[in-house]
Every structure is written in C-alpha cells, then in structure tokens.
XYZ file of C-alpha atoms in Angstrom:
571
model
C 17.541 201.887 -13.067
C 17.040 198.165 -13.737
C 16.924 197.346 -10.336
C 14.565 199.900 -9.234
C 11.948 199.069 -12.141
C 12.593 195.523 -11.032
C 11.520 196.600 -7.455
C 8.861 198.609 -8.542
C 7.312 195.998 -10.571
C 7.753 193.251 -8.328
C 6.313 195.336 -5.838
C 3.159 195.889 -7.893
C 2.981 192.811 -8.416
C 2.969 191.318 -4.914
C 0.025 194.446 -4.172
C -2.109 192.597 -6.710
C -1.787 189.253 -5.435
C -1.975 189.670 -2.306
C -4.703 192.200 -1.870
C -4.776 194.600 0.879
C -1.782 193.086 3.260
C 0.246 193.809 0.665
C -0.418 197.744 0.146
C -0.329 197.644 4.229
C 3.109 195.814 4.474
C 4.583 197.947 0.866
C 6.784 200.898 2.301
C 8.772 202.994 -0.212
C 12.407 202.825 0.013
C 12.646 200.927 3.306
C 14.736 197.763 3.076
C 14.314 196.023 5.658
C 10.619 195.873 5.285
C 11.540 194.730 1.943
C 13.261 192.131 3.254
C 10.287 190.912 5.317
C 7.973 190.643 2.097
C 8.941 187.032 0.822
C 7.336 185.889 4.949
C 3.726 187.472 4.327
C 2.157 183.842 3.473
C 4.094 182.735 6.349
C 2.920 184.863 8.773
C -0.795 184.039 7.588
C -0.405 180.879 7.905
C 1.036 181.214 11.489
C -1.636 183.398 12.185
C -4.278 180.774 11.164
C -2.724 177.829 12.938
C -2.812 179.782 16.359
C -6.553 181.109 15.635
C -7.212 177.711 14.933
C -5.621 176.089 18.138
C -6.986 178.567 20.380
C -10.831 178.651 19.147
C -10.525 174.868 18.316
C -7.955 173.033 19.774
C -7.665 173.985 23.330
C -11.387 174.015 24.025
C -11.190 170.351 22.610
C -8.239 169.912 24.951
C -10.036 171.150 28.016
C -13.338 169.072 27.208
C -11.619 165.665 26.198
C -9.112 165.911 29.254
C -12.025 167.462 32.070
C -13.992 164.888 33.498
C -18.000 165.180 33.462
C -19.596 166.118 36.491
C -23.477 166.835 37.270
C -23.831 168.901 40.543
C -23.597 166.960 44.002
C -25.817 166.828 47.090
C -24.936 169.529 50.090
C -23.067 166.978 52.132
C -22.907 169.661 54.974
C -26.617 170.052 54.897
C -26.829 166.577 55.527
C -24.469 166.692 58.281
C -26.016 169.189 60.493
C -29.531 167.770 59.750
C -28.432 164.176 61.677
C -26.694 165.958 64.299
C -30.312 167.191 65.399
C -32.079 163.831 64.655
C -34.795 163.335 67.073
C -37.229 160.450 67.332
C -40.766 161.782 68.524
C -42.276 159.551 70.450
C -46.571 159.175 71.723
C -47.065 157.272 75.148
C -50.207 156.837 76.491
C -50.294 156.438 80.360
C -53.933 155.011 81.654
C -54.391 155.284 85.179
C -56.365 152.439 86.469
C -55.597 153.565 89.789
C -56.485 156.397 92.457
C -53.681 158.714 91.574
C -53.102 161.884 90.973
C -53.061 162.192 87.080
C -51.516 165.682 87.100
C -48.851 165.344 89.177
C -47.934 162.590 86.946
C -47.733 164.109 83.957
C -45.945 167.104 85.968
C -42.591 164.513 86.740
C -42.305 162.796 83.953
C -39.315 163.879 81.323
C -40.145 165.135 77.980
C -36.594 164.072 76.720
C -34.907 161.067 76.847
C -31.143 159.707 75.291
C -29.904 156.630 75.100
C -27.520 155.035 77.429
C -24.970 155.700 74.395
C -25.964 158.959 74.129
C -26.587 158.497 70.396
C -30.161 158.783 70.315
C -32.359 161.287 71.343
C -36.085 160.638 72.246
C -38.617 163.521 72.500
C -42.165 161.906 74.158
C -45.448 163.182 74.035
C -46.695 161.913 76.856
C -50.516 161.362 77.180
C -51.826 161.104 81.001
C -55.367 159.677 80.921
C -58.306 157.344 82.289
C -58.628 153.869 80.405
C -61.222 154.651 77.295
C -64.156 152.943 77.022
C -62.731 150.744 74.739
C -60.112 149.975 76.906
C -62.490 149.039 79.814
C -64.834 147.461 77.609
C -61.260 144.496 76.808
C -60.731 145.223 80.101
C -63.822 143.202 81.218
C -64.045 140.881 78.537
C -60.812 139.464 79.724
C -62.010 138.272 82.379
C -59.720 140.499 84.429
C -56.680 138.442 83.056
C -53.797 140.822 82.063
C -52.708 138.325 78.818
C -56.130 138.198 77.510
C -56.348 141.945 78.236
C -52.687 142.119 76.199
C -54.350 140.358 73.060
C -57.422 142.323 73.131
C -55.566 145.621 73.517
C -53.932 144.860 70.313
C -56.500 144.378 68.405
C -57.371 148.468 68.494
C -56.873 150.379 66.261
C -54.573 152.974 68.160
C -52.181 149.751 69.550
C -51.528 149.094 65.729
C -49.352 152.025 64.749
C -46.094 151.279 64.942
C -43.650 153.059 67.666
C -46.421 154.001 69.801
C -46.516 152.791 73.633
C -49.096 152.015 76.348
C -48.632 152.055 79.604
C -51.016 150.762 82.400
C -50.887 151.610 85.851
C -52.851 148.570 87.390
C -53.237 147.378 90.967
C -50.249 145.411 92.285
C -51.493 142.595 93.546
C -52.252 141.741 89.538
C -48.616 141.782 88.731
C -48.106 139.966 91.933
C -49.968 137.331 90.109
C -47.823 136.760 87.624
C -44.333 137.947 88.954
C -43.226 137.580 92.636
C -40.388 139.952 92.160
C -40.795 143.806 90.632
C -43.800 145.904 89.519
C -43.387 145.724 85.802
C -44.844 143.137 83.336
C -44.232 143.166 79.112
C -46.940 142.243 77.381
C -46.804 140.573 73.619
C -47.232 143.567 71.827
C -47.579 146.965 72.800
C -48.508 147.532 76.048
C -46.720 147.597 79.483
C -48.212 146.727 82.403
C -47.010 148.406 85.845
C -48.045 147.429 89.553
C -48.894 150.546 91.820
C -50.733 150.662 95.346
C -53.889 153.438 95.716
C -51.946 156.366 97.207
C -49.172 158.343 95.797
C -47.467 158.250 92.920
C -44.065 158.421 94.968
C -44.839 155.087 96.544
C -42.269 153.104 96.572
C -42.027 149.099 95.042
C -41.523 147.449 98.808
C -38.854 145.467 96.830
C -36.661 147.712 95.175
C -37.519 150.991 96.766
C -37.532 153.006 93.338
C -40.099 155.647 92.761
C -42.646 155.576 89.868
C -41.349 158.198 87.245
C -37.791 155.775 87.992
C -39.842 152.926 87.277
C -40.974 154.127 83.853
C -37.702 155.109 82.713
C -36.691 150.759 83.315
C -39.363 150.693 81.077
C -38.571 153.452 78.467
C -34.633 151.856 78.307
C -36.163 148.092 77.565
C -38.674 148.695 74.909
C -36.194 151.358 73.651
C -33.124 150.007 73.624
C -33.516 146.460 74.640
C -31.556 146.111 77.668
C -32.465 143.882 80.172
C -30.962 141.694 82.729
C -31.851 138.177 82.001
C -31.952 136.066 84.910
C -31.883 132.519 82.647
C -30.267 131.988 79.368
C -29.276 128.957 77.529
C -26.893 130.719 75.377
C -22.806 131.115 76.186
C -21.750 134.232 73.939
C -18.337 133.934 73.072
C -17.988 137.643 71.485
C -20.505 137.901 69.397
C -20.014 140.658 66.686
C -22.893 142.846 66.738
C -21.523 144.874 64.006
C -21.478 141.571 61.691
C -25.401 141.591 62.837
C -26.137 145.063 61.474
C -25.422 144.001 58.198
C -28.399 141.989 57.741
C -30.196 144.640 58.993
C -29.183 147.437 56.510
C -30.035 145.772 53.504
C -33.263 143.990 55.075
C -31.570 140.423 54.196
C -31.331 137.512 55.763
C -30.341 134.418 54.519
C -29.951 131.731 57.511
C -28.458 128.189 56.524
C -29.722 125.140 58.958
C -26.846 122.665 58.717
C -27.649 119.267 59.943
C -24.835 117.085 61.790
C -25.329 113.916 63.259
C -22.602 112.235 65.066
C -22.739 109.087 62.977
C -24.812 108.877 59.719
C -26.945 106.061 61.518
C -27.998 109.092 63.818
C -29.316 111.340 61.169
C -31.141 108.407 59.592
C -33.094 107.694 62.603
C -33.332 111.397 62.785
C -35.370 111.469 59.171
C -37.748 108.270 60.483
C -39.186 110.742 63.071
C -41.364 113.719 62.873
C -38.770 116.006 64.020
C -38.404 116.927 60.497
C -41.820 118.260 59.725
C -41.565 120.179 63.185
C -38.496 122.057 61.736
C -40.237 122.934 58.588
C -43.507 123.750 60.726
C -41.184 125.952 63.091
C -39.103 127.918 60.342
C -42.465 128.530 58.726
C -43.812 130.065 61.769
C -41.170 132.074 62.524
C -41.191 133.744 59.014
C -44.869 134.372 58.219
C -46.230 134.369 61.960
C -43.469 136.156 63.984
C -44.103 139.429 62.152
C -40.693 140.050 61.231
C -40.894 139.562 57.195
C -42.644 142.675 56.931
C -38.891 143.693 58.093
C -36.799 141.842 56.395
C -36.488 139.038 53.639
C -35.888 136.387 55.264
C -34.442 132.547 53.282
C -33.937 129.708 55.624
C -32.723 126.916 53.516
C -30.976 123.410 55.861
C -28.452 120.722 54.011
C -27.119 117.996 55.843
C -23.464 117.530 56.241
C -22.086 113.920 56.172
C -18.847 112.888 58.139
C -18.788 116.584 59.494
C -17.483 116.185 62.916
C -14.258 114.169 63.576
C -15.050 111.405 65.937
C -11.945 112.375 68.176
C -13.455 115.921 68.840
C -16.258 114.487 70.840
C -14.848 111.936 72.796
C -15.464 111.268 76.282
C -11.578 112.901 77.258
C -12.930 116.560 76.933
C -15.504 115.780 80.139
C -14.754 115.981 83.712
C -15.417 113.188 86.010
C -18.370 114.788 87.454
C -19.564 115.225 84.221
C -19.431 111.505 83.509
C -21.042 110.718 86.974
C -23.901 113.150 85.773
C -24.245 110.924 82.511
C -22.881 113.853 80.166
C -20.618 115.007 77.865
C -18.622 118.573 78.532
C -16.943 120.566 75.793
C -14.775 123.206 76.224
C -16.034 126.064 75.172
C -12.291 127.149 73.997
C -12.366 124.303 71.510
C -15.379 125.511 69.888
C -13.071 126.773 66.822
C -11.419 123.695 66.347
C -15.128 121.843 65.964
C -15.938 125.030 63.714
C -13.527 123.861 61.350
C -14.232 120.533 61.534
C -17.464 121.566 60.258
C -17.465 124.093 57.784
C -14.829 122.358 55.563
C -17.523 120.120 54.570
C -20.319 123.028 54.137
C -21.784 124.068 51.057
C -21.943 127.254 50.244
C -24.821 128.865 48.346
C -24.248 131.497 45.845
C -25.597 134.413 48.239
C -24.596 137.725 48.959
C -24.032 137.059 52.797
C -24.749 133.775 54.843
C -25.426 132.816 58.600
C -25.079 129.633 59.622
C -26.525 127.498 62.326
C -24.895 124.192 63.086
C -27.303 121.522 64.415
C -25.125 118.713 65.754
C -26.989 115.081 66.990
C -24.954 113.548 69.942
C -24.613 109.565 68.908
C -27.718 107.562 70.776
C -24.872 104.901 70.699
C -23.349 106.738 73.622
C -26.816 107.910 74.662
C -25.014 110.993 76.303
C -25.782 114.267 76.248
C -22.946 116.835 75.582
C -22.833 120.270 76.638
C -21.244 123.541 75.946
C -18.454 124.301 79.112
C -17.268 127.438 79.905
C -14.532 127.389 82.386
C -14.530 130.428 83.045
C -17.979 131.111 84.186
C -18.711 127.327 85.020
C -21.397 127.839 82.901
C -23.181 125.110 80.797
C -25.330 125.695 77.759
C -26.708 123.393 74.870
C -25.777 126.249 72.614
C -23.053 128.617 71.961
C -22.859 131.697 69.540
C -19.379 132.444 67.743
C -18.365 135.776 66.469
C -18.508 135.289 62.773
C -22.131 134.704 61.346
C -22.607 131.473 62.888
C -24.118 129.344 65.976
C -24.075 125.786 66.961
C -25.531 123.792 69.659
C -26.217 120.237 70.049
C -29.636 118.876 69.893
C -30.134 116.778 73.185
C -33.584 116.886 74.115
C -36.670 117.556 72.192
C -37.424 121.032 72.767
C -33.788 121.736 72.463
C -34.391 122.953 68.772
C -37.028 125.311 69.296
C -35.043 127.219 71.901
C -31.756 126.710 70.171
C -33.710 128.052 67.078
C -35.360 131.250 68.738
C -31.941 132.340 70.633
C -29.879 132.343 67.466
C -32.707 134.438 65.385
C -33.071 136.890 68.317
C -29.242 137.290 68.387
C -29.456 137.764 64.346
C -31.642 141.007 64.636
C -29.705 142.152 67.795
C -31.904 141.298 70.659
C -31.209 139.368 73.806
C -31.667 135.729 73.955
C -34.608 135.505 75.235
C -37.136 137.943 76.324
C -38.112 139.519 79.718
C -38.243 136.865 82.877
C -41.494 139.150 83.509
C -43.074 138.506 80.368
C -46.281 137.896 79.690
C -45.661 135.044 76.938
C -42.185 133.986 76.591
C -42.554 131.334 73.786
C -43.500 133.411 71.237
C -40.357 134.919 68.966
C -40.853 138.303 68.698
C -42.969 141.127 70.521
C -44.815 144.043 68.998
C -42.781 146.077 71.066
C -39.192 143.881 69.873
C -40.824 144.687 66.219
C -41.003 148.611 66.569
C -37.374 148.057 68.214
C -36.011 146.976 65.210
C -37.543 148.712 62.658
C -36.050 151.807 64.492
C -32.717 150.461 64.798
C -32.751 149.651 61.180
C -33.953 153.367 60.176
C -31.182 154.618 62.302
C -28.736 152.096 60.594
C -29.457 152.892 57.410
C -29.590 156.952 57.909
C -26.021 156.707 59.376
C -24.790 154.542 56.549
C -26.312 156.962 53.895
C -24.478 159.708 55.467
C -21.105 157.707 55.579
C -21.423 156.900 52.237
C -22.701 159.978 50.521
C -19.774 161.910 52.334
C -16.810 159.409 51.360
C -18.011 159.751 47.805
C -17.871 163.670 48.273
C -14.538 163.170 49.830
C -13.194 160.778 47.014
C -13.919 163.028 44.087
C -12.309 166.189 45.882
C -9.613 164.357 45.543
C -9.777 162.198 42.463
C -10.754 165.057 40.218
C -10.960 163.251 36.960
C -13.545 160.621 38.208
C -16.122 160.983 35.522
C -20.015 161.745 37.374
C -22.587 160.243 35.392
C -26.129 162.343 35.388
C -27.825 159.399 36.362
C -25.007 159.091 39.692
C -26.004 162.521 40.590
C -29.636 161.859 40.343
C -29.332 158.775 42.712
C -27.258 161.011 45.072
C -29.767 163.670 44.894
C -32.187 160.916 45.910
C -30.550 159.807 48.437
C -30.143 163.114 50.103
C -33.850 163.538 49.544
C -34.860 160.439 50.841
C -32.667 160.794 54.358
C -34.257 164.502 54.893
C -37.635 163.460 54.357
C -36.831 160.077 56.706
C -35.224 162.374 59.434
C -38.367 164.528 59.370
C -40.644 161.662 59.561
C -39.005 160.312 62.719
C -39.367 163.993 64.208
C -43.048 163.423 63.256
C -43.168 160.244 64.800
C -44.131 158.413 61.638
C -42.253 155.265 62.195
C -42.961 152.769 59.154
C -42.914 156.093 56.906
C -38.991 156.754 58.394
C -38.297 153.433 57.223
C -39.912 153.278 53.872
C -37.620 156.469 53.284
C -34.373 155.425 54.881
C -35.051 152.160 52.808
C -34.886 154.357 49.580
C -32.197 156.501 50.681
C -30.095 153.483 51.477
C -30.257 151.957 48.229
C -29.539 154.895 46.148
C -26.563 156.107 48.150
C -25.657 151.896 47.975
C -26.365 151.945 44.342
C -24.080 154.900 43.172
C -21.540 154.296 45.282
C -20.434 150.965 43.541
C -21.382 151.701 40.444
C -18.668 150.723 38.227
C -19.033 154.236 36.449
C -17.320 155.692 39.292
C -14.043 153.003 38.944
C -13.537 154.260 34.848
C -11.175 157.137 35.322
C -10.841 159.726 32.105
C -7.921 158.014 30.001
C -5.040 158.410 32.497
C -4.311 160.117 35.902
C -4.054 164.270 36.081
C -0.368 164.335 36.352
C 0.020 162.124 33.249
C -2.415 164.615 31.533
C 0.333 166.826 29.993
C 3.312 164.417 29.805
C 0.941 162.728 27.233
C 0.197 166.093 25.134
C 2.848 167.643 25.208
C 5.350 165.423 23.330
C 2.395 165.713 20.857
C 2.257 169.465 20.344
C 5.930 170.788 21.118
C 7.126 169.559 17.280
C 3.952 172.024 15.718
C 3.813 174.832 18.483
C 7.302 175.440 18.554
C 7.672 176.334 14.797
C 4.499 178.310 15.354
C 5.662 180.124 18.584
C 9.310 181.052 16.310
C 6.945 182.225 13.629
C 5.248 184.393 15.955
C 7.964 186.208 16.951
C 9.244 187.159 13.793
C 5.391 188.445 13.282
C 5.737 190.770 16.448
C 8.875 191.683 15.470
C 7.745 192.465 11.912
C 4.497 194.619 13.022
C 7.462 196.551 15.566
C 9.366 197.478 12.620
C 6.386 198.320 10.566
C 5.035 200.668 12.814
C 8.211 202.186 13.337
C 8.786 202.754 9.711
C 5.247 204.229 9.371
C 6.073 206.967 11.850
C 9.022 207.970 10.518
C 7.392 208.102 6.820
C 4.515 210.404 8.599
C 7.304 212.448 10.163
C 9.104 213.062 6.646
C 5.672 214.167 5.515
C-alpha cells in the first residue's frame, strides 16, 4: 500500500510539473512506461537539439560550405552566334569605260571566304558610272591617277571605314605607271584597274585572266593582305605571327629602339649628326601621321647600349672572299642568335606589360665596311633580319637604311608584309587606308575569338571547380562581355566597321578583366572533398549521443502507442 501511494503521488507529482507530456506519457499500471518516465527531459532536450540542427544548423552548413554564384552568360549562344559571323561588305565599282555595266554586276560573287576559310565576306556590290563628284577630282587631277587617289579621299563616302572603290579606267593609264598587270593600289581606298573598251571578258594580254578573276586578286589583297612581293629587304627567319597578335588584342604597342654602335667612338659621331633629329622626326610621323594611333597605343622609347656587341662576332672571318672583293661584310644569318645574346644581356628593360625590340647596330667607320645579313640558304642578302621572338635587328649602312629598316619592322608588328604592293601608287608612305581598315578588322576578329575562348574556359573551369566563389560584379562583366561580342558580331553583319571594333574592344576587356580577377583564385575555405572530413570530426561527438537518444524516443512513442491500444481494448 506504501508503494502504490508512493507511485500514485509521485505520479501526480511529475503531471504537475511537467504539464501536459506528463498526463500523455502517465499510463496506469504499466511498468515499463513507468520505467521510461525519469527520460521525459531527456527526450525534450533531444528533441530540441535536432529541431535546432535541422532549422539552424544545416542551412548554416549548406550556406557557409556552398560557394556564391550569380547566373552566367549562355556560352552556347555565343558559340553558334560566331559560327555564322559574317562581315558585310559595300564596293562600289565605277565604270569609266564602255562596258556593259549589267553583265558586270551579273558575274560577280556575292560571297567570298578567305583563303583559310575562316572568314566569310558577304559584298554588296554597287555597279555604277563615276558621280559627278568623282568626275569633277577626276579632272582636277589633271588626269593623274595619284592626284585623283588623294582627291578621292577627301569625300565623304571614301572616309568610312571598310568600304572599297573600284575603278575600271583605260589601260594605257595603268600602263603608265606599271609595265606589268592591270591593277594599281592607291593610298587609301580606292583601286585602280586597267581594262580595254570592249568586253568585260577581255583578257590582260599579260596574264590572260578574265575581269571578275581580276577583282577577286584584288578582293584577297585588300582583304587579307597577300601579295607577292617582288623586292624586299627583309630575311624572315620564322617570324611568330601569333607573338604579333598580341599587340593587337589589347591595342598596345610598346616598341624599344636600341642603339648599337660597333665602337663607342661610332655612336659619338653618330650624336654630332642630324641623324638623331631624323629618328625623332620619323617615329613622330609614323605615330601621329600614319593613321595607325587611332588603332592602337603606340610608345616608342630608344636607349643606347654600350659595349653591346662582342668585337669577335663581327669580324671579317664570317665573310666570303667575294664578299671582301665587294668591300663588305657577310653574316650568317644562322648566327643571328648568338649576336642576339650578345645584345640583349646588356638591354634594359622597362617595366611594361610586353616589349618589342628593334636593334639598330652601326658598322665601325674604322673598317668603313658595310655588313650584311647572309642567308645561305637562299643566297639572299638583306640589311635587316626579323627573329621570332618580339624583336628585329639590322645594321645601319647607308642613310636611308633606317627609314626602311624602320617601316619593315612596324609593318611586320601589325602583321602586314614588308613592304607594300610593287604596283603601288606611293610606296614610301607607312600605312594605306586600305592596310588601316585591314587591321582594324583583323583586330575585331582577334578580339571576338579571344572573348569566346575565354568566356568558355571560365564556363568550363567552374563546372568543374564547383566551389569557386562568383562575385556579382564577375557575372556582370561576363554578362558584358557576352553583350558586347553579340552586338560587335551584328555590327560587322551590318557592315559598321569602327562600331565592330568599339564593341569587340569592350567585350575584350571585360571577358580579360574577370577572367584574372584574383576573386576567381580564392577558393571557399578548402577543396569539396575536404568539405566533410573537416565537419564531421566536429559533429560525430554531439550527433551521436543525439542519434542514441533518438532511438530510445522512437522506441518509447512504439511502446506508448502500444500500451494505449491495449488500455482502449480493456475498455
């Protein structure tokens, strides 16, 4: 009787301290809920600690361990977009001749590729008289086709950029000027073809090519710039065009004019004599007159470079005999690398992104010799040689050497041949209009490629970094960069030329911009497999207690609800 009024009041008891879960969990005469009773704060507990870690501690989990990432660019859009990149192009075709303007128009190709294939050209081509304008230059120049070339240009319609004139003229005015094909360049924008007063399937009486052939020479060279050069004073020793694109995708150039003389007497001499204010006059003109800063930014800076050559590297023993009969100096072309070093162990070099060098080397007047580049392969003989890692040298023998030497290694800079067309119009000028509109397509192109390859190797290194955090202001220049290369794709299809390259400009530098930004190298703590292995050891010590806790709360709930059907059964 003790014992059960002991029960009974304990019972009670436990009911008024612990509210309702006690008159829930309080079964008459069943013992082994009884013997559950003493767990109730327990079990509360447990069940608090789990509410807690699920609502709480696992979303805190999954946010401090998940990397953050603002939405991406369609990659794929991009992809298929420059597959279909087209370049629209306007040529205007006056007839100054007695031909047949629709039959023309009727042969000539409204598509044209590249010899690579690459790049795809759809022309709009415009078969016409000469406009009064036109004929109005036409006769002020005195019927002179270079006078004619620098009136042309100063129209209106020949200073839009990417646009292309052709003139069909008499032949006997090309004759004039070339003995030897029908087609003459002009300085800026307008190409000048020789055709006889019948039809237009004459043939040239040298080369036996039709007309609509002769057009697409034409179309290649002002497109592409390939043309056979029938002189150079350059020996290319593999030059690395790709090392050359460079400058062109960022629109830098930074050129370094490195001075050698022989002996230091020779450069002393050297600074007595105007040659020095030529140089400045000349690197001057090339920048602000040539037309090609409104390309790129262009810093020519020169240092001179004492004791830069050994003296045994330009000693009489690397010429031939006929050489020496001919009063010169020979140097093997294969040695060039050994001078190279000679060199550019005593060059400075300024703290700038990326440098090209030209090497300027005085021959001794001691010897009063002149030396020469050799190739013995070729035979050939040049002043000047190119090498295939930012840098060209030649020696400065006569005069005019430096000007030429000067122009070659700039022209091989932005990618062009060494020297323009033999049937050129002007041929001392740097660049043409033509050259101009040349490059600022190649650069467009340049640049939307490397957008592309950049925007999709960042797409491709977070798929499979996953915990590289993505900054909102990353997406946003990614975003712009996609933008930008649309809206420069679609301006080339439009035939906007300086447009495409205002917007390639801005695509570049995004896609540039966020993908080296250091954001992108500041992974979240530590690696995803190292995720856990650091948590865990962390919560095993609390979750198993809790998990052993939970099963004797299952277990208890089984036996309660057991018990509570049996009691309503009795009943």
């Amino acid at each position: 009787m003790l014992s059960d009024e002991f029960s009974d009041t304990s019972s009670d008891q436990s009911s008024a301290q612990h509210g309702d879960v006690g008159k829930v969990m309080t079964v008459e005469d069943d013992d082994n809920v009884g013997q559950l009773k003493p767990n109730h704060i327990g079990h509360i507990s447990t069940v608090y600690y789990i509410v807690v870690i699920l609502i709480i501690g696992v979303p805190i989990w999954i946010k401090t361990t998940s990397p953050m990432r603002y939405s991406l660019p369609d990659i794929a859009a991009m992809m298929v977009k420059s597959q279909f990149t087209t370049n629209q192009l306007e040529i205007s075709v006056a007839v100054a001749v007695d031909l047949d303007k629709d039959a023309l128009r009727s042969r000539l190709f409204s598509q044209h590729r590249s010899s690579d294939g690459q790049v795809a050209y759809r022309i709009d081509w415009k078969v016409r008289q000469p406009l009064p304008k036109e004929e109005e230059a036409w006769t002020k120049s005195g019927f002179n086709l270079e006078k004619y070339d620098n009136l042309l240009s100063q129209l209106e319609s020949h200073k839009v950029p990417g646009k292309m004139f052709i003139y069909l003229v008499d032949l006997n005015l090309i004759r004039n000027i070339t003995k030897k094909g029908n087609i003459v360049y002009g300085s800026f924008r307008s190409i000048f073809i020789g055709v006889r007063d019948e039809d237009i399937s004459v043939l040239d009486p040298d080369e036996d090519k039709p007309l609509v052939d002769i057009i697409g020479d034409v179309l290649s060279t002002v497109l592409e710039g390939h043309y056979d050069l029938t002189e150079t004073n350059l020996i290319d020793e593999a030059t690395d065009s790709s090392e050359n694109s460079k400058s062109l995708l960022s629109r830098e150039l930074n050129v370094i004019l490195n001075f050698i003389p022989e002996s230091v007497q020779d450069y002393r001499d050297f600074l007595d004599q105007e040659k020095l204010s030529e140089i400045n006059i000349l690197r001057e003109h090339f920048i602000k007159d040539s037309g090609v800063s409104t390309l790129l930014d262009i810093k020519i800076m020169s240092q001179n470079v004492y004791y830069g050559i050994d003296s045994d590297v330009l000693q009489p023993k690397t010429s031939s005999n006929e050489a020496r009969n001919r009063n010169e100096r020979l140097f093997d072309l294969s040695k060039l690398a050994l001078l190279l070093n000679s060199v550019e162990s005593r060059i400075v070099e300024p703290n700038t992104k990326q440098n090209y060098h030209l090497h300027i080397i005085f021959p001794s007047k001691q010897n009063n010799v002149p030396i020469y580049f050799y190739d013995s392969k070729t035979n050939g003989k040049s002043f000047a040689a190119a090498t295939s890692y930012r840098a060209g040298v030649f020696f400065w023998n006569r005069h005019e050497d430096f000007n030429l030497g000067f122009k070659i290694f700039m022209r091989n800079l932005l990618g062009l041949p060494s020297v323009q067309p033999s049937n050129s119009l002007e041929r001392s000028i740097f660049l043409t209009r033509w050259e101009l509109d040349l490059i600022m397509r190649k650069i467009t192109l340049l640049q939307i490629s490397k957008v592309l390859a950049s925007l999709e190797s960042l797409e491709k290194l977070l798929s499979k970094v996953r915990n590289i955090v993505i900054l909102e202001e990353i997406a946003s220049r990614m975003h712009t960069a996609s933008d930008m290369f649309h809206q420069a794709i679609d301006a080339l299809d439009e035939g906007d030329l300086s447009k495409a390259l205002q917007l390639s400009s801005k695509a570049y530098i995004a896609s540039e911009s966020a993908f080296f930004d250091p954001s992108l190298l500041s992974q979240l703590y530590f690696p995803e497999d190292q995720k856990y292995a650091v948590y865990l050891p962390l919560f095993l010590p609390v979750a198993i207690p809790l998990l052993v806790s939970l099963r004797h709360l299952f277990r208890m709930y089984i036996k309660v609800g057991e018990n509570s059907q049996q009691h309503l059964k009795k009943e």
